[in-house]
Amino acid sequence: MVSRRQFMRGDFKARRPPQRPPWALAEESFIDACTRCGACVPVCPTRIIVVVRGYPEVDFKRGECTLCGACTDACKDGALPHSHTGTLPWTIKAQIAESCLARRGVECRICGDHCAVAAIRFSPRLGGPPTAEVDPDSCTGCGACVAPCPVTAISLV
């Protein structure tokens, strides 16, 4: 949905909701349930949960989510329900933009080196370095590949 301010500026792109901590409720339910206590922030071992406008969000530029569930254990208001059954916390997947160094002919495998589940693979190509590709079935959306990318070509969508 486009806000009135966006409409007046001629910006008709719908904004994506912020990336909430793992296993968060759907955005509207999350906003209703979250009491803004901040209990999820200090327990995150990689310190990627930050408070923006009073609510917790995940900032993958700071690091990766280890999917440890510490934030869900700390959340007592039900905004981050998690049963520890092995389900993935979200449906986001890594996406590599055309600004990727490997796609521009420069040898770079940093994202693949940081991917613990080997969801980023490098396909050989003639006349240039291998190109990075994400296997969406393997990608957990942990964000380990985002921060180390030297040209910020990786986003989670």
Short mmCIF file of N, CA and C in Angstrom, two decimals:
data_model
loop_
_atom_site.label_atom_id
_atom_site.label_comp_id
_atom_site.label_asym_id
_atom_site.label_seq_id
_atom_site.Cartn_x
_atom_site.Cartn_y
_atom_site.Cartn_z
N MET A 1 0.84 -1.17 0.00
CA MET A 1 0.00 0.00 0.00
C MET A 1 0.89 1.24 0.00
N VAL A 2 0.49 2.24 -0.71
CA VAL A 2 1.24 3.48 -0.82
C VAL A 2 0.66 4.49 0.16
N SER A 3 1.54 5.12 0.95
CA SER A 3 1.08 6.12 1.91
C SER A 3 0.70 7.41 1.19
N ARG A 4 0.00 8.27 1.87
CA ARG A 4 -0.41 9.54 1.28
C ARG A 4 0.82 10.38 0.93
N ARG A 5 1.83 10.35 1.81
CA ARG A 5 3.06 11.10 1.56
C ARG A 5 3.75 10.59 0.29
N GLN A 6 3.81 9.26 0.14
CA GLN A 6 4.40 8.69 -1.07
C GLN A 6 3.61 9.11 -2.31
N PHE A 7 2.30 9.10 -2.21
CA PHE A 7 1.45 9.46 -3.34
C PHE A 7 1.70 10.91 -3.76
N MET A 8 1.80 11.80 -2.79
CA MET A 8 2.02 13.21 -3.10
C MET A 8 3.39 13.45 -3.74
N ARG A 9 4.36 12.60 -3.41
CA ARG A 9 5.69 12.72 -4.01
C ARG A 9 5.78 12.00 -5.34
N GLY A 10 4.74 11.26 -5.70
CA GLY A 10 4.77 10.50 -6.94
C GLY A 10 5.49 9.17 -6.81
N ASP A 11 5.72 8.73 -5.57
CA ASP A 11 6.40 7.46 -5.30
C ASP A 11 5.33 6.39 -5.14
N PHE A 12 5.12 5.58 -6.19
CA PHE A 12 4.05 4.60 -6.17
C PHE A 12 4.52 3.19 -5.85
N LYS A 13 5.77 3.06 -5.43
CA LYS A 13 6.28 1.74 -5.05
C LYS A 13 5.82 1.43 -3.64
N ALA A 14 5.26 0.27 -3.46
CA ALA A 14 4.84 -0.14 -2.13
C ALA A 14 6.09 -0.46 -1.30
N ARG A 15 6.10 0.00 -0.10
CA ARG A 15 7.24 -0.27 0.78
C ARG A 15 7.08 -1.63 1.43
N ARG A 16 8.20 -2.33 1.51
CA ARG A 16 8.19 -3.62 2.20
C ARG A 16 8.14 -3.38 3.69
N PRO A 17 7.44 -4.23 4.41
CA PRO A 17 7.46 -4.08 5.87
C PRO A 17 8.86 -4.36 6.41
N PRO A 18 9.20 -3.82 7.56
CA PRO A 18 10.53 -4.06 8.11
C PRO A 18 10.74 -5.54 8.43
N GLN A 19 12.00 -5.96 8.44
CA GLN A 19 12.32 -7.34 8.77
C GLN A 19 12.31 -7.49 10.29
N ARG A 20 11.34 -8.19 10.78
CA ARG A 20 11.20 -8.40 12.22
C ARG A 20 12.10 -9.56 12.66
N PRO A 21 12.30 -9.72 13.97
CA PRO A 21 13.11 -10.85 14.46
C PRO A 21 12.52 -12.19 14.02
N PRO A 22 13.32 -13.25 14.10
CA PRO A 22 12.85 -14.55 13.62
C PRO A 22 11.58 -15.03 14.33
N TRP A 23 10.77 -15.73 13.58
CA TRP A 23 9.51 -16.32 14.03
C TRP A 23 8.49 -15.29 14.47
N ALA A 24 8.63 -14.03 14.00
CA ALA A 24 7.67 -12.98 14.36
C ALA A 24 6.32 -13.26 13.72
N LEU A 25 5.29 -12.78 14.37
CA LEU A 25 3.94 -12.85 13.81
C LEU A 25 3.89 -12.00 12.54
N ALA A 26 2.82 -12.13 11.78
CA ALA A 26 2.60 -11.26 10.62
C ALA A 26 2.60 -9.81 11.12
N GLU A 27 2.98 -8.88 10.26
CA GLU A 27 3.25 -7.49 10.67
C GLU A 27 2.15 -6.87 11.53
N GLU A 28 0.92 -6.92 11.10
CA GLU A 28 -0.16 -6.29 11.88
C GLU A 28 -0.33 -6.96 13.23
N SER A 29 -0.26 -8.28 13.26
CA SER A 29 -0.37 -9.01 14.52
C SER A 29 0.83 -8.74 15.42
N PHE A 30 2.00 -8.63 14.80
CA PHE A 30 3.22 -8.33 15.56
C PHE A 30 3.10 -6.98 16.25
N ILE A 31 2.66 -5.96 15.50
CA ILE A 31 2.51 -4.62 16.07
C ILE A 31 1.52 -4.63 17.23
N ASP A 32 0.45 -5.40 17.09
CA ASP A 32 -0.54 -5.49 18.16
C ASP A 32 0.01 -6.22 19.38
N ALA A 33 0.82 -7.25 19.16
CA ALA A 33 1.29 -8.08 20.27
C ALA A 33 2.54 -7.53 20.96
N CYS A 34 3.42 -6.90 20.21
CA CYS A 34 4.69 -6.43 20.76
C CYS A 34 4.46 -5.27 21.73
N THR A 35 4.99 -5.41 22.94
CA THR A 35 4.84 -4.36 23.94
C THR A 35 6.02 -3.39 23.95
N ARG A 36 6.95 -3.58 23.02
CA ARG A 36 8.13 -2.74 22.90
C ARG A 36 9.02 -2.82 24.14
N CYS A 37 9.03 -3.96 24.80
CA CYS A 37 9.83 -4.11 26.02
C CYS A 37 11.32 -4.18 25.72
N GLY A 38 11.68 -4.62 24.51
CA GLY A 38 13.09 -4.70 24.14
C GLY A 38 13.83 -5.89 24.69
N ALA A 39 13.13 -6.86 25.25
CA ALA A 39 13.79 -8.03 25.85
C ALA A 39 14.53 -8.87 24.80
N CYS A 40 14.12 -8.79 23.56
CA CYS A 40 14.76 -9.57 22.50
C CYS A 40 16.10 -8.99 22.06
N VAL A 41 16.33 -7.72 22.31
CA VAL A 41 17.53 -7.05 21.81
C VAL A 41 18.81 -7.53 22.50
N PRO A 42 18.91 -7.49 23.83
CA PRO A 42 20.19 -7.84 24.45
C PRO A 42 20.53 -9.33 24.40
N VAL A 43 19.57 -10.19 24.15
CA VAL A 43 19.85 -11.63 24.16
C VAL A 43 20.35 -12.14 22.81
N CYS A 44 20.30 -11.31 21.78
CA CYS A 44 20.75 -11.74 20.46
C CYS A 44 22.27 -11.87 20.47
N PRO A 45 22.80 -13.08 20.22
CA PRO A 45 24.25 -13.27 20.30
C PRO A 45 25.04 -12.53 19.23
N THR A 46 24.42 -12.23 18.09
CA THR A 46 25.13 -11.52 17.03
C THR A 46 24.77 -10.04 16.98
N ARG A 47 23.92 -9.58 17.88
CA ARG A 47 23.55 -8.17 18.01
C ARG A 47 22.95 -7.57 16.74
N ILE A 48 22.14 -8.35 16.04
CA ILE A 48 21.52 -7.84 14.82
C ILE A 48 20.12 -7.30 15.04
N ILE A 49 19.58 -7.51 16.23
CA ILE A 49 18.25 -6.97 16.53
C ILE A 49 18.43 -5.55 17.08
N VAL A 50 17.81 -4.61 16.39
CA VAL A 50 17.88 -3.21 16.78
C VAL A 50 16.46 -2.67 16.95
N VAL A 51 16.33 -1.58 17.67
CA VAL A 51 15.02 -0.96 17.87
C VAL A 51 14.90 0.22 16.91
N VAL A 52 13.85 0.18 16.11
CA VAL A 52 13.55 1.26 15.17
C VAL A 52 12.11 1.69 15.40
N ARG A 53 11.93 2.96 15.71
CA ARG A 53 10.60 3.49 16.02
C ARG A 53 9.91 2.69 17.12
N GLY A 54 10.70 2.22 18.08
CA GLY A 54 10.16 1.51 19.24
C GLY A 54 10.02 0.01 19.08
N TYR A 55 10.05 -0.49 17.85
CA TYR A 55 9.87 -1.92 17.61
C TYR A 55 11.17 -2.58 17.17
N PRO A 56 11.35 -3.85 17.50
CA PRO A 56 12.58 -4.54 17.08
C PRO A 56 12.56 -4.90 15.59
N GLU A 57 13.73 -4.72 14.98
CA GLU A 57 13.95 -5.10 13.58
C GLU A 57 15.29 -5.80 13.48
N VAL A 58 15.46 -6.57 12.42
CA VAL A 58 16.73 -7.24 12.18
C VAL A 58 17.51 -6.43 11.16
N ASP A 59 18.78 -6.17 11.48
CA ASP A 59 19.67 -5.43 10.59
C ASP A 59 20.78 -6.37 10.14
N PHE A 60 20.64 -6.95 8.96
CA PHE A 60 21.62 -7.91 8.46
C PHE A 60 22.95 -7.26 8.07
N LYS A 61 23.01 -5.96 8.04
CA LYS A 61 24.28 -5.29 7.78
C LYS A 61 25.21 -5.41 8.99
N ARG A 62 24.64 -5.77 10.13
CA ARG A 62 25.42 -5.93 11.35
C ARG A 62 25.93 -7.35 11.53
N GLY A 63 25.35 -8.30 10.81
CA GLY A 63 25.76 -9.69 10.95
C GLY A 63 24.65 -10.64 10.54
N GLU A 64 24.76 -11.86 11.01
CA GLU A 64 23.83 -12.91 10.62
C GLU A 64 22.96 -13.36 11.79
N CYS A 65 21.86 -14.00 11.47
CA CYS A 65 21.00 -14.62 12.47
C CYS A 65 21.42 -16.08 12.60
N THR A 66 21.74 -16.49 13.80
CA THR A 66 22.16 -17.88 14.01
C THR A 66 20.96 -18.81 14.20
N LEU A 67 19.77 -18.26 14.17
CA LEU A 67 18.52 -19.03 14.34
C LEU A 67 18.52 -19.77 15.67
N CYS A 68 19.13 -19.15 16.70
CA CYS A 68 19.27 -19.79 18.01
C CYS A 68 17.96 -19.79 18.81
N GLY A 69 17.09 -18.83 18.54
CA GLY A 69 15.82 -18.76 19.25
C GLY A 69 15.88 -18.01 20.57
N ALA A 70 17.01 -17.39 20.89
CA ALA A 70 17.13 -16.66 22.15
C ALA A 70 16.13 -15.51 22.24
N CYS A 71 15.89 -14.84 21.12
CA CYS A 71 14.93 -13.73 21.12
C CYS A 71 13.51 -14.22 21.38
N THR A 72 13.19 -15.38 20.84
CA THR A 72 11.84 -15.91 21.06
C THR A 72 11.66 -16.36 22.50
N ASP A 73 12.73 -16.89 23.10
CA ASP A 73 12.65 -17.28 24.51
C ASP A 73 12.48 -16.06 25.41
N ALA A 74 13.10 -14.94 25.03
CA ALA A 74 13.02 -13.71 25.83
C ALA A 74 11.69 -13.00 25.66
N CYS A 75 11.00 -13.23 24.55
CA CYS A 75 9.74 -12.54 24.26
C CYS A 75 8.61 -13.18 25.05
N LYS A 76 8.10 -12.43 25.99
CA LYS A 76 7.02 -12.95 26.86
C LYS A 76 5.63 -12.48 26.44
N ASP A 77 5.56 -11.59 25.42
CA ASP A 77 4.26 -11.06 25.02
C ASP A 77 3.64 -11.78 23.83
N GLY A 78 4.34 -12.80 23.27
CA GLY A 78 3.77 -13.60 22.19
C GLY A 78 3.99 -13.06 20.80
N ALA A 79 4.77 -12.01 20.66
CA ALA A 79 5.02 -11.45 19.33
C ALA A 79 6.00 -12.31 18.53
N LEU A 80 6.81 -13.09 19.24
CA LEU A 80 7.79 -13.97 18.60
C LEU A 80 7.56 -15.42 19.03
N PRO A 81 6.44 -16.02 18.64
CA PRO A 81 6.17 -17.39 19.06
C PRO A 81 7.07 -18.38 18.32
N HIS A 82 7.59 -19.34 19.04
CA HIS A 82 8.46 -20.34 18.42
C HIS A 82 8.39 -21.61 19.25
N SER A 83 8.17 -22.71 18.57
CA SER A 83 8.02 -23.98 19.29
C SER A 83 9.28 -24.83 19.22
N HIS A 84 10.37 -24.32 18.62
CA HIS A 84 11.64 -25.05 18.49
C HIS A 84 11.45 -26.40 17.80
N THR A 85 10.64 -26.42 16.76
CA THR A 85 10.37 -27.66 16.05
C THR A 85 11.21 -27.84 14.79
N GLY A 86 12.15 -26.97 14.57
CA GLY A 86 12.99 -27.07 13.37
C GLY A 86 12.44 -26.33 12.17
N THR A 87 11.40 -25.53 12.35
CA THR A 87 10.85 -24.76 11.24
C THR A 87 11.70 -23.52 11.01
N LEU A 88 11.80 -23.11 9.76
CA LEU A 88 12.54 -21.89 9.44
C LEU A 88 11.76 -20.69 9.94
N PRO A 89 12.46 -19.65 10.38
CA PRO A 89 11.79 -18.50 10.99
C PRO A 89 11.07 -17.57 10.03
N TRP A 90 11.45 -17.62 8.76
CA TRP A 90 10.86 -16.70 7.80
C TRP A 90 11.01 -17.25 6.39
N THR A 91 10.40 -16.59 5.45
CA THR A 91 10.46 -17.05 4.06
C THR A 91 11.42 -16.22 3.22
N ILE A 92 12.17 -15.32 3.84
CA ILE A 92 13.10 -14.49 3.08
C ILE A 92 14.26 -15.34 2.56
N LYS A 93 14.77 -14.95 1.42
CA LYS A 93 15.88 -15.64 0.78
C LYS A 93 16.87 -14.60 0.27
N ALA A 94 18.13 -14.99 0.18
CA ALA A 94 19.15 -14.09 -0.36
C ALA A 94 18.90 -13.88 -1.85
N GLN A 95 19.15 -12.66 -2.28
CA GLN A 95 19.00 -12.31 -3.68
C GLN A 95 20.23 -11.49 -4.08
N ILE A 96 20.87 -11.88 -5.18
CA ILE A 96 22.09 -11.22 -5.61
C ILE A 96 21.79 -10.29 -6.78
N ALA A 97 22.18 -9.03 -6.62
CA ALA A 97 21.91 -8.01 -7.63
C ALA A 97 22.97 -8.04 -8.73
N GLU A 98 22.69 -7.33 -9.80
CA GLU A 98 23.62 -7.25 -10.93
C GLU A 98 24.91 -6.53 -10.57
N SER A 99 24.92 -5.81 -9.47
CA SER A 99 26.14 -5.11 -9.05
C SER A 99 27.17 -6.05 -8.42
N CYS A 100 26.85 -7.32 -8.31
CA CYS A 100 27.75 -8.34 -7.77
C CYS A 100 29.06 -8.33 -8.56
N LEU A 101 30.17 -8.34 -7.84
CA LEU A 101 31.48 -8.30 -8.51
C LEU A 101 31.66 -9.47 -9.47
N ALA A 102 31.27 -10.67 -9.06
CA ALA A 102 31.43 -11.85 -9.92
C ALA A 102 30.61 -11.70 -11.21
N ARG A 103 29.46 -11.08 -11.12
CA ARG A 103 28.63 -10.87 -12.31
C ARG A 103 29.20 -9.77 -13.21
N ARG A 104 30.09 -8.96 -12.65
CA ARG A 104 30.72 -7.88 -13.42
C ARG A 104 32.12 -8.24 -13.88
N GLY A 105 32.48 -9.53 -13.72
CA GLY A 105 33.76 -9.99 -14.25
C GLY A 105 34.92 -9.95 -13.29
N VAL A 106 34.64 -9.74 -11.99
CA VAL A 106 35.71 -9.68 -10.99
C VAL A 106 35.58 -10.93 -10.09
N GLU A 107 36.69 -11.60 -9.88
CA GLU A 107 36.68 -12.80 -9.03
C GLU A 107 36.34 -12.41 -7.59
N CYS A 108 35.27 -12.95 -7.07
CA CYS A 108 34.84 -12.70 -5.69
C CYS A 108 33.97 -13.87 -5.25
N ARG A 109 34.28 -14.45 -4.11
CA ARG A 109 33.47 -15.55 -3.56
C ARG A 109 33.20 -15.35 -2.07
N ILE A 110 33.23 -14.14 -1.63
CA ILE A 110 33.08 -13.86 -0.21
C ILE A 110 31.74 -14.34 0.32
N CYS A 111 30.68 -14.10 -0.41
CA CYS A 111 29.35 -14.51 0.07
C CYS A 111 29.27 -16.03 0.23
N GLY A 112 29.83 -16.75 -0.71
CA GLY A 112 29.83 -18.21 -0.63
C GLY A 112 30.66 -18.72 0.52
N ASP A 113 31.76 -18.03 0.83
CA ASP A 113 32.61 -18.42 1.95
C ASP A 113 31.88 -18.28 3.28
N HIS A 114 30.96 -17.34 3.38
CA HIS A 114 30.24 -17.10 4.63
C HIS A 114 28.94 -17.89 4.76
N CYS A 115 28.53 -18.56 3.70
CA CYS A 115 27.27 -19.31 3.73
C CYS A 115 27.49 -20.70 4.30
N ALA A 116 27.05 -20.91 5.53
CA ALA A 116 27.27 -22.18 6.22
C ALA A 116 26.53 -23.35 5.60
N VAL A 117 25.41 -23.07 4.93
CA VAL A 117 24.61 -24.16 4.35
C VAL A 117 24.89 -24.34 2.86
N ALA A 118 25.88 -23.62 2.35
CA ALA A 118 26.29 -23.70 0.94
C ALA A 118 25.14 -23.44 -0.02
N ALA A 119 24.32 -22.44 0.31
CA ALA A 119 23.21 -22.08 -0.57
C ALA A 119 23.66 -21.20 -1.72
N ILE A 120 24.86 -20.64 -1.61
CA ILE A 120 25.39 -19.82 -2.69
C ILE A 120 26.44 -20.64 -3.42
N ARG A 121 26.16 -20.85 -4.68
CA ARG A 121 27.06 -21.66 -5.50
C ARG A 121 27.60 -20.79 -6.62
N PHE A 122 28.72 -21.21 -7.19
CA PHE A 122 29.36 -20.46 -8.25
C PHE A 122 29.40 -21.29 -9.51
N SER A 123 28.68 -20.82 -10.52
CA SER A 123 28.60 -21.53 -11.79
C SER A 123 29.70 -21.04 -12.72
N PRO A 124 30.45 -21.97 -13.31
CA PRO A 124 31.50 -21.54 -14.24
C PRO A 124 30.91 -20.89 -15.48
N ARG A 125 31.68 -19.98 -16.06
CA ARG A 125 31.26 -19.36 -17.32
C ARG A 125 32.50 -19.10 -18.16
N LEU A 126 32.30 -19.09 -19.43
CA LEU A 126 33.40 -18.86 -20.35
C LEU A 126 33.84 -17.40 -20.34
N GLY A 127 35.12 -17.18 -20.31
CA GLY A 127 35.65 -15.83 -20.42
C GLY A 127 35.53 -14.97 -19.18
N GLY A 128 35.28 -15.55 -18.04
CA GLY A 128 35.17 -14.76 -16.83
C GLY A 128 35.09 -15.62 -15.59
N PRO A 129 35.08 -14.99 -14.45
CA PRO A 129 35.00 -15.76 -13.20
C PRO A 129 33.61 -16.38 -13.03
N PRO A 130 33.51 -17.39 -12.19
CA PRO A 130 32.20 -18.00 -11.93
C PRO A 130 31.21 -16.98 -11.36
N THR A 131 29.94 -17.16 -11.68
CA THR A 131 28.91 -16.25 -11.18
C THR A 131 28.19 -16.86 -9.99
N ALA A 132 27.85 -16.02 -9.04
CA ALA A 132 27.18 -16.45 -7.82
C ALA A 132 25.69 -16.67 -8.10
N GLU A 133 25.18 -17.77 -7.58
CA GLU A 133 23.75 -18.08 -7.68
C GLU A 133 23.26 -18.61 -6.34
N VAL A 134 22.06 -18.23 -5.97
CA VAL A 134 21.47 -18.68 -4.72
C VAL A 134 20.53 -19.84 -4.98
N ASP A 135 20.70 -20.91 -4.22
CA ASP A 135 19.77 -22.04 -4.28
C ASP A 135 18.67 -21.74 -3.25
N PRO A 136 17.48 -21.34 -3.70
CA PRO A 136 16.44 -20.94 -2.75
C PRO A 136 15.97 -22.07 -1.84
N ASP A 137 16.14 -23.31 -2.28
CA ASP A 137 15.73 -24.42 -1.43
C ASP A 137 16.68 -24.62 -0.25
N SER A 138 17.94 -24.22 -0.41
CA SER A 138 18.93 -24.37 0.66
C SER A 138 19.05 -23.14 1.54
N CYS A 139 18.73 -21.98 1.02
CA CYS A 139 18.90 -20.72 1.74
C CYS A 139 17.96 -20.65 2.94
N THR A 140 18.53 -20.37 4.11
CA THR A 140 17.74 -20.25 5.34
C THR A 140 17.34 -18.81 5.63
N GLY A 141 17.90 -17.86 4.87
CA GLY A 141 17.60 -16.45 5.12
C GLY A 141 18.33 -15.90 6.33
N CYS A 142 19.44 -16.54 6.72
CA CYS A 142 20.17 -16.13 7.92
C CYS A 142 20.89 -14.80 7.74
N GLY A 143 21.20 -14.43 6.50
CA GLY A 143 21.85 -13.16 6.23
C GLY A 143 23.35 -13.15 6.40
N ALA A 144 23.98 -14.32 6.55
CA ALA A 144 25.43 -14.37 6.73
C ALA A 144 26.17 -13.79 5.53
N CYS A 145 25.56 -13.79 4.39
CA CYS A 145 26.19 -13.31 3.15
C CYS A 145 26.05 -11.81 2.94
N VAL A 146 25.18 -11.16 3.67
CA VAL A 146 24.87 -9.75 3.43
C VAL A 146 26.01 -8.82 3.85
N ALA A 147 26.42 -8.87 5.11
CA ALA A 147 27.42 -7.95 5.63
C ALA A 147 28.78 -8.06 4.96
N PRO A 148 29.28 -9.25 4.65
CA PRO A 148 30.63 -9.32 4.06
C PRO A 148 30.72 -8.91 2.59
N CYS A 149 29.62 -8.75 1.91
CA CYS A 149 29.66 -8.38 0.48
C CYS A 149 30.27 -6.99 0.32
N PRO A 150 31.37 -6.88 -0.41
CA PRO A 150 32.04 -5.58 -0.52
C PRO A 150 31.29 -4.53 -1.31
N VAL A 151 30.30 -4.92 -2.09
CA VAL A 151 29.55 -3.94 -2.90
C VAL A 151 28.06 -3.93 -2.53
N THR A 152 27.70 -4.49 -1.40
CA THR A 152 26.32 -4.58 -0.92
C THR A 152 25.35 -5.03 -2.00
N ALA A 153 25.74 -6.10 -2.70
CA ALA A 153 24.92 -6.61 -3.81
C ALA A 153 23.91 -7.65 -3.35
N ILE A 154 23.93 -8.01 -2.08
CA ILE A 154 23.04 -9.06 -1.59
C ILE A 154 22.00 -8.47 -0.66
N SER A 155 20.76 -8.84 -0.90
CA SER A 155 19.67 -8.42 -0.03
C SER A 155 18.81 -9.64 0.26
N LEU A 156 18.02 -9.54 1.29
CA LEU A 156 17.11 -10.63 1.65
C LEU A 156 15.69 -10.18 1.32
N VAL A 157 15.05 -10.95 0.47
CA VAL A 157 13.72 -10.59 -0.01
C VAL A 157 12.76 -11.75 0.27
#
